mmCIF file of C-alpha atoms in Angstrom:
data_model
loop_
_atom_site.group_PDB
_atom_site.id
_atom_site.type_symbol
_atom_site.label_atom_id
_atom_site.label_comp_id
_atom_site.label_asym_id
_atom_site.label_seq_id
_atom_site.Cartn_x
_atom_site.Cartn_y
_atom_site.Cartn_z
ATOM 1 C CA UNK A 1479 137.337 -138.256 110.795
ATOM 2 C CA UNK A 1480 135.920 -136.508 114.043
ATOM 3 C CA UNK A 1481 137.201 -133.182 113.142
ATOM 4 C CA UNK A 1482 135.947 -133.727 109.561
ATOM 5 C CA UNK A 1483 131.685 -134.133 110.773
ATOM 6 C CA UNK A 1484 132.004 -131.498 113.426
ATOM 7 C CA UNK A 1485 133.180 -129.439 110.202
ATOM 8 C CA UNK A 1486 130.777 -130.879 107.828
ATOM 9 C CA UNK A 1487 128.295 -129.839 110.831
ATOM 10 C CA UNK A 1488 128.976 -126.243 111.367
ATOM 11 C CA UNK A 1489 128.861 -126.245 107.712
ATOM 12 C CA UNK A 1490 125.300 -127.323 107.350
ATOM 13 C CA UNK A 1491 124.503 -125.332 110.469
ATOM 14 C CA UNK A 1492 125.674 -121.949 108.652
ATOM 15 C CA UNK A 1493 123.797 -123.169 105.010
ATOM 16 C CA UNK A 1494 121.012 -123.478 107.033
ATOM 17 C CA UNK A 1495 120.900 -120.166 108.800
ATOM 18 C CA UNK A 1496 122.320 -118.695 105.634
ATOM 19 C CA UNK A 1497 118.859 -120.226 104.190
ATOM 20 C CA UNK A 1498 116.743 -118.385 106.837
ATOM 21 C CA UNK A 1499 118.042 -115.649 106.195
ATOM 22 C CA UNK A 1500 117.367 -116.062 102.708
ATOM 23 C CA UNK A 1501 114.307 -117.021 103.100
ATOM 24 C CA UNK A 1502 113.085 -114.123 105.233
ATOM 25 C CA UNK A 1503 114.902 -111.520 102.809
ATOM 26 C CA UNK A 1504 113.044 -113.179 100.097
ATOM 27 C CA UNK A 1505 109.950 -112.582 102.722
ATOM 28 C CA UNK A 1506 110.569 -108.622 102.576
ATOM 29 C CA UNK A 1507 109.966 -107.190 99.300
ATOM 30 C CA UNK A 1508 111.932 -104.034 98.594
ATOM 31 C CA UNK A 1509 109.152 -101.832 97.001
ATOM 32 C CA UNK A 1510 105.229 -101.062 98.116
ATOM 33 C CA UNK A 1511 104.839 -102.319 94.143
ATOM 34 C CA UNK A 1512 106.683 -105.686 94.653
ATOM 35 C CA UNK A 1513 104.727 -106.367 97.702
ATOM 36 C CA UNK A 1514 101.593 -105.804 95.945
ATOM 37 C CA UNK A 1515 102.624 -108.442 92.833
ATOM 38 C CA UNK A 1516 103.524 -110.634 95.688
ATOM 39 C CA UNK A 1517 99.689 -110.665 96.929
ATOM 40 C CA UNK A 1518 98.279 -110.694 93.665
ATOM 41 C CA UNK A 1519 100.447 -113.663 92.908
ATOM 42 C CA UNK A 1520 99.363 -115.340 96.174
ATOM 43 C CA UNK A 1521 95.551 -114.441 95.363
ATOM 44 C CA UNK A 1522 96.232 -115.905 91.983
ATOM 45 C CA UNK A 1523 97.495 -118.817 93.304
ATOM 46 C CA UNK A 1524 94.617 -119.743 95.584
ATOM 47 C CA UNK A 1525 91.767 -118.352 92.755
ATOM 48 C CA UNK A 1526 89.332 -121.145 91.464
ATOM 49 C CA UNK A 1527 88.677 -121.350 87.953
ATOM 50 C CA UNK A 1528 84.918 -122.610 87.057
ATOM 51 C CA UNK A 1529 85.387 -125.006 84.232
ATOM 52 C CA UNK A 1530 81.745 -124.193 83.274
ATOM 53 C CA UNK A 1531 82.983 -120.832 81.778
ATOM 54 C CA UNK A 1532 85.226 -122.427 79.134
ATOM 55 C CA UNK A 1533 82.247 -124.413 77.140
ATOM 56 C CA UNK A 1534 83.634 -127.165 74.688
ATOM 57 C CA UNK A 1535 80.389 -126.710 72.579
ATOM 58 C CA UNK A 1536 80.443 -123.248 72.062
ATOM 59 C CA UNK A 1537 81.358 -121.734 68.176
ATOM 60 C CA UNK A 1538 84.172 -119.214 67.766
ATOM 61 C CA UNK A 1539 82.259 -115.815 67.904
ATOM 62 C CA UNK A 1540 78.714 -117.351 68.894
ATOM 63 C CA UNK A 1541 76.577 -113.993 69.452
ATOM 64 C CA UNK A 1542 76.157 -115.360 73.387
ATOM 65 C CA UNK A 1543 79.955 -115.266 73.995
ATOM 66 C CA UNK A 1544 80.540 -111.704 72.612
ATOM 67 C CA UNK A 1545 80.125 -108.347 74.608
ATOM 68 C CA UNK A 1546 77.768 -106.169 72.255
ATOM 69 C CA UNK A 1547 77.976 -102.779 71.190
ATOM 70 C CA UNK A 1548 75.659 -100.280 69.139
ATOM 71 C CA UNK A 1549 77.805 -101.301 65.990
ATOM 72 C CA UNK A 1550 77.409 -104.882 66.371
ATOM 73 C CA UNK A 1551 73.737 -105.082 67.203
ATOM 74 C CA UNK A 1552 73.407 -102.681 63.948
ATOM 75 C CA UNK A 1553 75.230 -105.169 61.868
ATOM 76 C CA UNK A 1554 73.548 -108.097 63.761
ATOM 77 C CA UNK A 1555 70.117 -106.988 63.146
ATOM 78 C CA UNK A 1556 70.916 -106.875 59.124
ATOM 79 C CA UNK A 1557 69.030 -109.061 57.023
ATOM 80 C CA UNK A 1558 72.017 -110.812 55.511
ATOM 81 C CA UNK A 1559 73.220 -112.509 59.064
ATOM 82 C CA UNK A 1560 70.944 -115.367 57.935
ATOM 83 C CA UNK A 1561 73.019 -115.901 54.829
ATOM 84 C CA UNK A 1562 75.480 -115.677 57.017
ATOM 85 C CA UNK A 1563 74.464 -118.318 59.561
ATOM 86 C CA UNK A 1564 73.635 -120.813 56.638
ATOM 87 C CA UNK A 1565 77.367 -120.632 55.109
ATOM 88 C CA UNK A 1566 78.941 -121.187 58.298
ATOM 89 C CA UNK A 1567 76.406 -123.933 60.094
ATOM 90 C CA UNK A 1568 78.403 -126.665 58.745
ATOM 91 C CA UNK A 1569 81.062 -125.656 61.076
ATOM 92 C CA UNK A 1570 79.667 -124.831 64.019
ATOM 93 C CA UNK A 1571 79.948 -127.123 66.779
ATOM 94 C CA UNK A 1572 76.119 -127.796 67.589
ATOM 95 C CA UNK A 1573 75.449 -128.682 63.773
ATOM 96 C CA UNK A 1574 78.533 -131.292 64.062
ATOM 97 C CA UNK A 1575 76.868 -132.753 67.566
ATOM 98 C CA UNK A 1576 73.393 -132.695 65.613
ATOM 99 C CA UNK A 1577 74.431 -134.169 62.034
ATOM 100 C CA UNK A 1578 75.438 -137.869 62.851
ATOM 101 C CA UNK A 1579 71.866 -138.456 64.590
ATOM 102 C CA UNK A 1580 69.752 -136.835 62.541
ATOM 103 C CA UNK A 1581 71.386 -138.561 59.503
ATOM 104 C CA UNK A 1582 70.696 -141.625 61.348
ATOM 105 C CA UNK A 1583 67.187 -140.795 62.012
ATOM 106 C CA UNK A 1584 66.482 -140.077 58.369
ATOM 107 C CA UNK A 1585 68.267 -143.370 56.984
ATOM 108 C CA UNK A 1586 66.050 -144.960 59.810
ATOM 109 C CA UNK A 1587 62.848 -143.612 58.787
ATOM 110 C CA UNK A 1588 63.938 -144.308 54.684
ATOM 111 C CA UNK A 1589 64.420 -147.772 55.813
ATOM 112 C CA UNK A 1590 60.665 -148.319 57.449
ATOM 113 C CA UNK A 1591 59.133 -146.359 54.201
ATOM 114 C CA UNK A 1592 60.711 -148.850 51.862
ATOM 115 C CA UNK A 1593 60.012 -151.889 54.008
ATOM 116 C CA UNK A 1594 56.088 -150.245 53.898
ATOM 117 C CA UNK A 1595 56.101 -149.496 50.233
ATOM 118 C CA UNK A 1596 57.505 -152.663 49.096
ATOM 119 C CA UNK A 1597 55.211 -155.243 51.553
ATOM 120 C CA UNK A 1598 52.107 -152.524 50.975
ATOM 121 C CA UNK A 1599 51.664 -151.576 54.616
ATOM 122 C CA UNK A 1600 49.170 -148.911 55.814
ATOM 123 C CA UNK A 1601 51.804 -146.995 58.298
ATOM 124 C CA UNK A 1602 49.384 -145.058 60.688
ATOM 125 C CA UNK A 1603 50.560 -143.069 63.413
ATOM 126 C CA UNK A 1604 48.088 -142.501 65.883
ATOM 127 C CA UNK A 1605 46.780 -139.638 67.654
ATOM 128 C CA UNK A 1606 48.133 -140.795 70.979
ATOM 129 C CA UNK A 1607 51.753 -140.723 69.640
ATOM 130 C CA UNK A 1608 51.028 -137.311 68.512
ATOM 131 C CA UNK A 1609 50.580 -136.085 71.985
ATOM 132 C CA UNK A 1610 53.307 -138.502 73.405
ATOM 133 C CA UNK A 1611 55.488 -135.613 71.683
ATOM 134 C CA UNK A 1612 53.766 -133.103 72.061
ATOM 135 C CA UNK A 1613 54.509 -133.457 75.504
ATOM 136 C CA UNK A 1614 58.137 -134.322 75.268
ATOM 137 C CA UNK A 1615 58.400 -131.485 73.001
ATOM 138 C CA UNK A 1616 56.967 -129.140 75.786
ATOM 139 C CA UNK A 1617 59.134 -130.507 78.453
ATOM 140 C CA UNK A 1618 62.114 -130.154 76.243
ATOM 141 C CA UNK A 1619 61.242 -125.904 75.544
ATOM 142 C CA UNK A 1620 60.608 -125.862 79.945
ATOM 143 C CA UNK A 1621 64.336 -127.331 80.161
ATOM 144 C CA UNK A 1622 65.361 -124.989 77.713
ATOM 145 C CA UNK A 1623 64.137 -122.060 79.515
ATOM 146 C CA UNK A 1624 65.003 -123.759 82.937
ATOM 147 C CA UNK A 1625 68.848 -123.275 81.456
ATOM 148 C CA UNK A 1626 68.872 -120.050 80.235
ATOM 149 C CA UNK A 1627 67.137 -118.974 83.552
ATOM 150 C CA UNK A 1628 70.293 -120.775 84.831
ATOM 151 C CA UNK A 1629 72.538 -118.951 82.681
ATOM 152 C CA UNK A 1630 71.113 -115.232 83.924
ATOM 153 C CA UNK A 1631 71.448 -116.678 87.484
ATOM 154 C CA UNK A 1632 74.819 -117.336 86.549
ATOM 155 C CA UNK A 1633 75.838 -114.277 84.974
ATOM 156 C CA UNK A 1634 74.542 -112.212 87.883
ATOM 157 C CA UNK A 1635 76.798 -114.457 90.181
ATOM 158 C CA UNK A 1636 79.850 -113.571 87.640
ATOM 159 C CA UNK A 1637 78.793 -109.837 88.047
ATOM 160 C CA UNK A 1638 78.440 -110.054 91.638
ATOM 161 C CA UNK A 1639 82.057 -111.930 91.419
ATOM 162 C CA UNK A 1640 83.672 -109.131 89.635
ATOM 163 C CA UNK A 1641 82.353 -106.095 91.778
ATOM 164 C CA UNK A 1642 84.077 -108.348 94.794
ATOM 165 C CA UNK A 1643 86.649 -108.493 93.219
ATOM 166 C CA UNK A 1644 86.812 -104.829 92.114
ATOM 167 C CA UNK A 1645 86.494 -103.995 95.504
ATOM 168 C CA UNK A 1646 89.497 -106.427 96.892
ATOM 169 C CA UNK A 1647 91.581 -104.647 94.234
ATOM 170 C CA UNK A 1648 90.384 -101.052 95.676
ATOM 171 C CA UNK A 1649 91.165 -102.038 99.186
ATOM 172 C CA UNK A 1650 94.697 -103.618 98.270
ATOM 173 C CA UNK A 1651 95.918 -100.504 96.253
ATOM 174 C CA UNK A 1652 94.927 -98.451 99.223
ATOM 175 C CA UNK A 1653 96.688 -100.466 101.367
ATOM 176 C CA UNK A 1654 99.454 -100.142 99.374
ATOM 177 C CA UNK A 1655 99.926 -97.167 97.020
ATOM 178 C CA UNK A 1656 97.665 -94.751 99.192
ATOM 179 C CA UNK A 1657 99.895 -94.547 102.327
ATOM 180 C CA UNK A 1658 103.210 -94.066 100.024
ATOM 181 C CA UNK A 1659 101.396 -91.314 97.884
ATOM 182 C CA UNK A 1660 98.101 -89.483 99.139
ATOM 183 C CA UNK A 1661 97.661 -87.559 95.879
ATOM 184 C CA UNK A 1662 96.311 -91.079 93.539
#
């Protein structure tokens, strides 16, 4: 039983340096190309993703989520987009967000007419409310253009992002494929 742990003990003591050594040939990569994945894989691993880019209410092919060219803004700019936009609203994903409340504003406001029209009440509205939303009409447009302020601020962030990154790609292949051939 002695003999059998000091064997079981030199065993685990020559998996374990057999591991090590594993390890640190694992460590070396063979190729300048496999030690660049490597890095990229590392960089990948410790790269943030914003979950602001993916946007759950954004259509399939909304006009701010494409990259234009000449022939798309040609084809944009065509009368018949607005023919366009009125067959497919009922399934974008702002009209489906919109549709429940604004059917229940309507059934509300039905409701209040036929309560009116069947007692005979004089419904006035006065001026007052009219500038209540006015007002909460014009704050609404500043938020509006508050966020799409925030969305240019944003995209010049992503630019800024990608000529970083750009430039970290530049700097690795240099590190790595210059030195092995001078002639890229």
């Amino acid at each position: 039983s002695i003999g059998e742990s000091r064997l079981n003990e030199e065993e685990d003591e020559e998996s374990a340096s057999t591991n090590v050594a594993n390890k640190s040939m694992k460590k070396e990569p063979k190729t300048v190309i496999e030690a660049f994945e490597r890095d990229a894989k590392e960089i990948q691993k410790i790269w943030v993703i914003d979950p602001s880019l993916a946007p759950t209410d954004v259509s399939i092919g909304s006009t701010y989520t494409k990259l234009w060219n000449h022939e798309m803004w040609r084809n944009h700019m065509n009368i018949n987009r607005y023919f366009r936009h009125l067959a497919y609203w009922p399934k974008s994903t702002i009209a489906k967000s919109i549709v429940p409340v604004t059917i229940c504003v309507i059934a509300w406001s039905c409701f209040v007419r036929a309560i009116a029209y069947k007692y005979q009440l004089q419904l006035e509205i006065p001026f007052t409310c009219a500038i209540l939303f006015g007002q909460a009409i014009t704050l609404l447009l500043t938020l509006r253009t508050n966020q799409s302020l925030a969305r240019v601020q944003e995209a010049r962030t992503v630019t800024g992002k990608i000529v970083t990154q750009a430039r970290e790609v530049a700097a690795l292949s240099s590190c790595y494929l210059y030195p092995n051939d001078p002639n890229l």
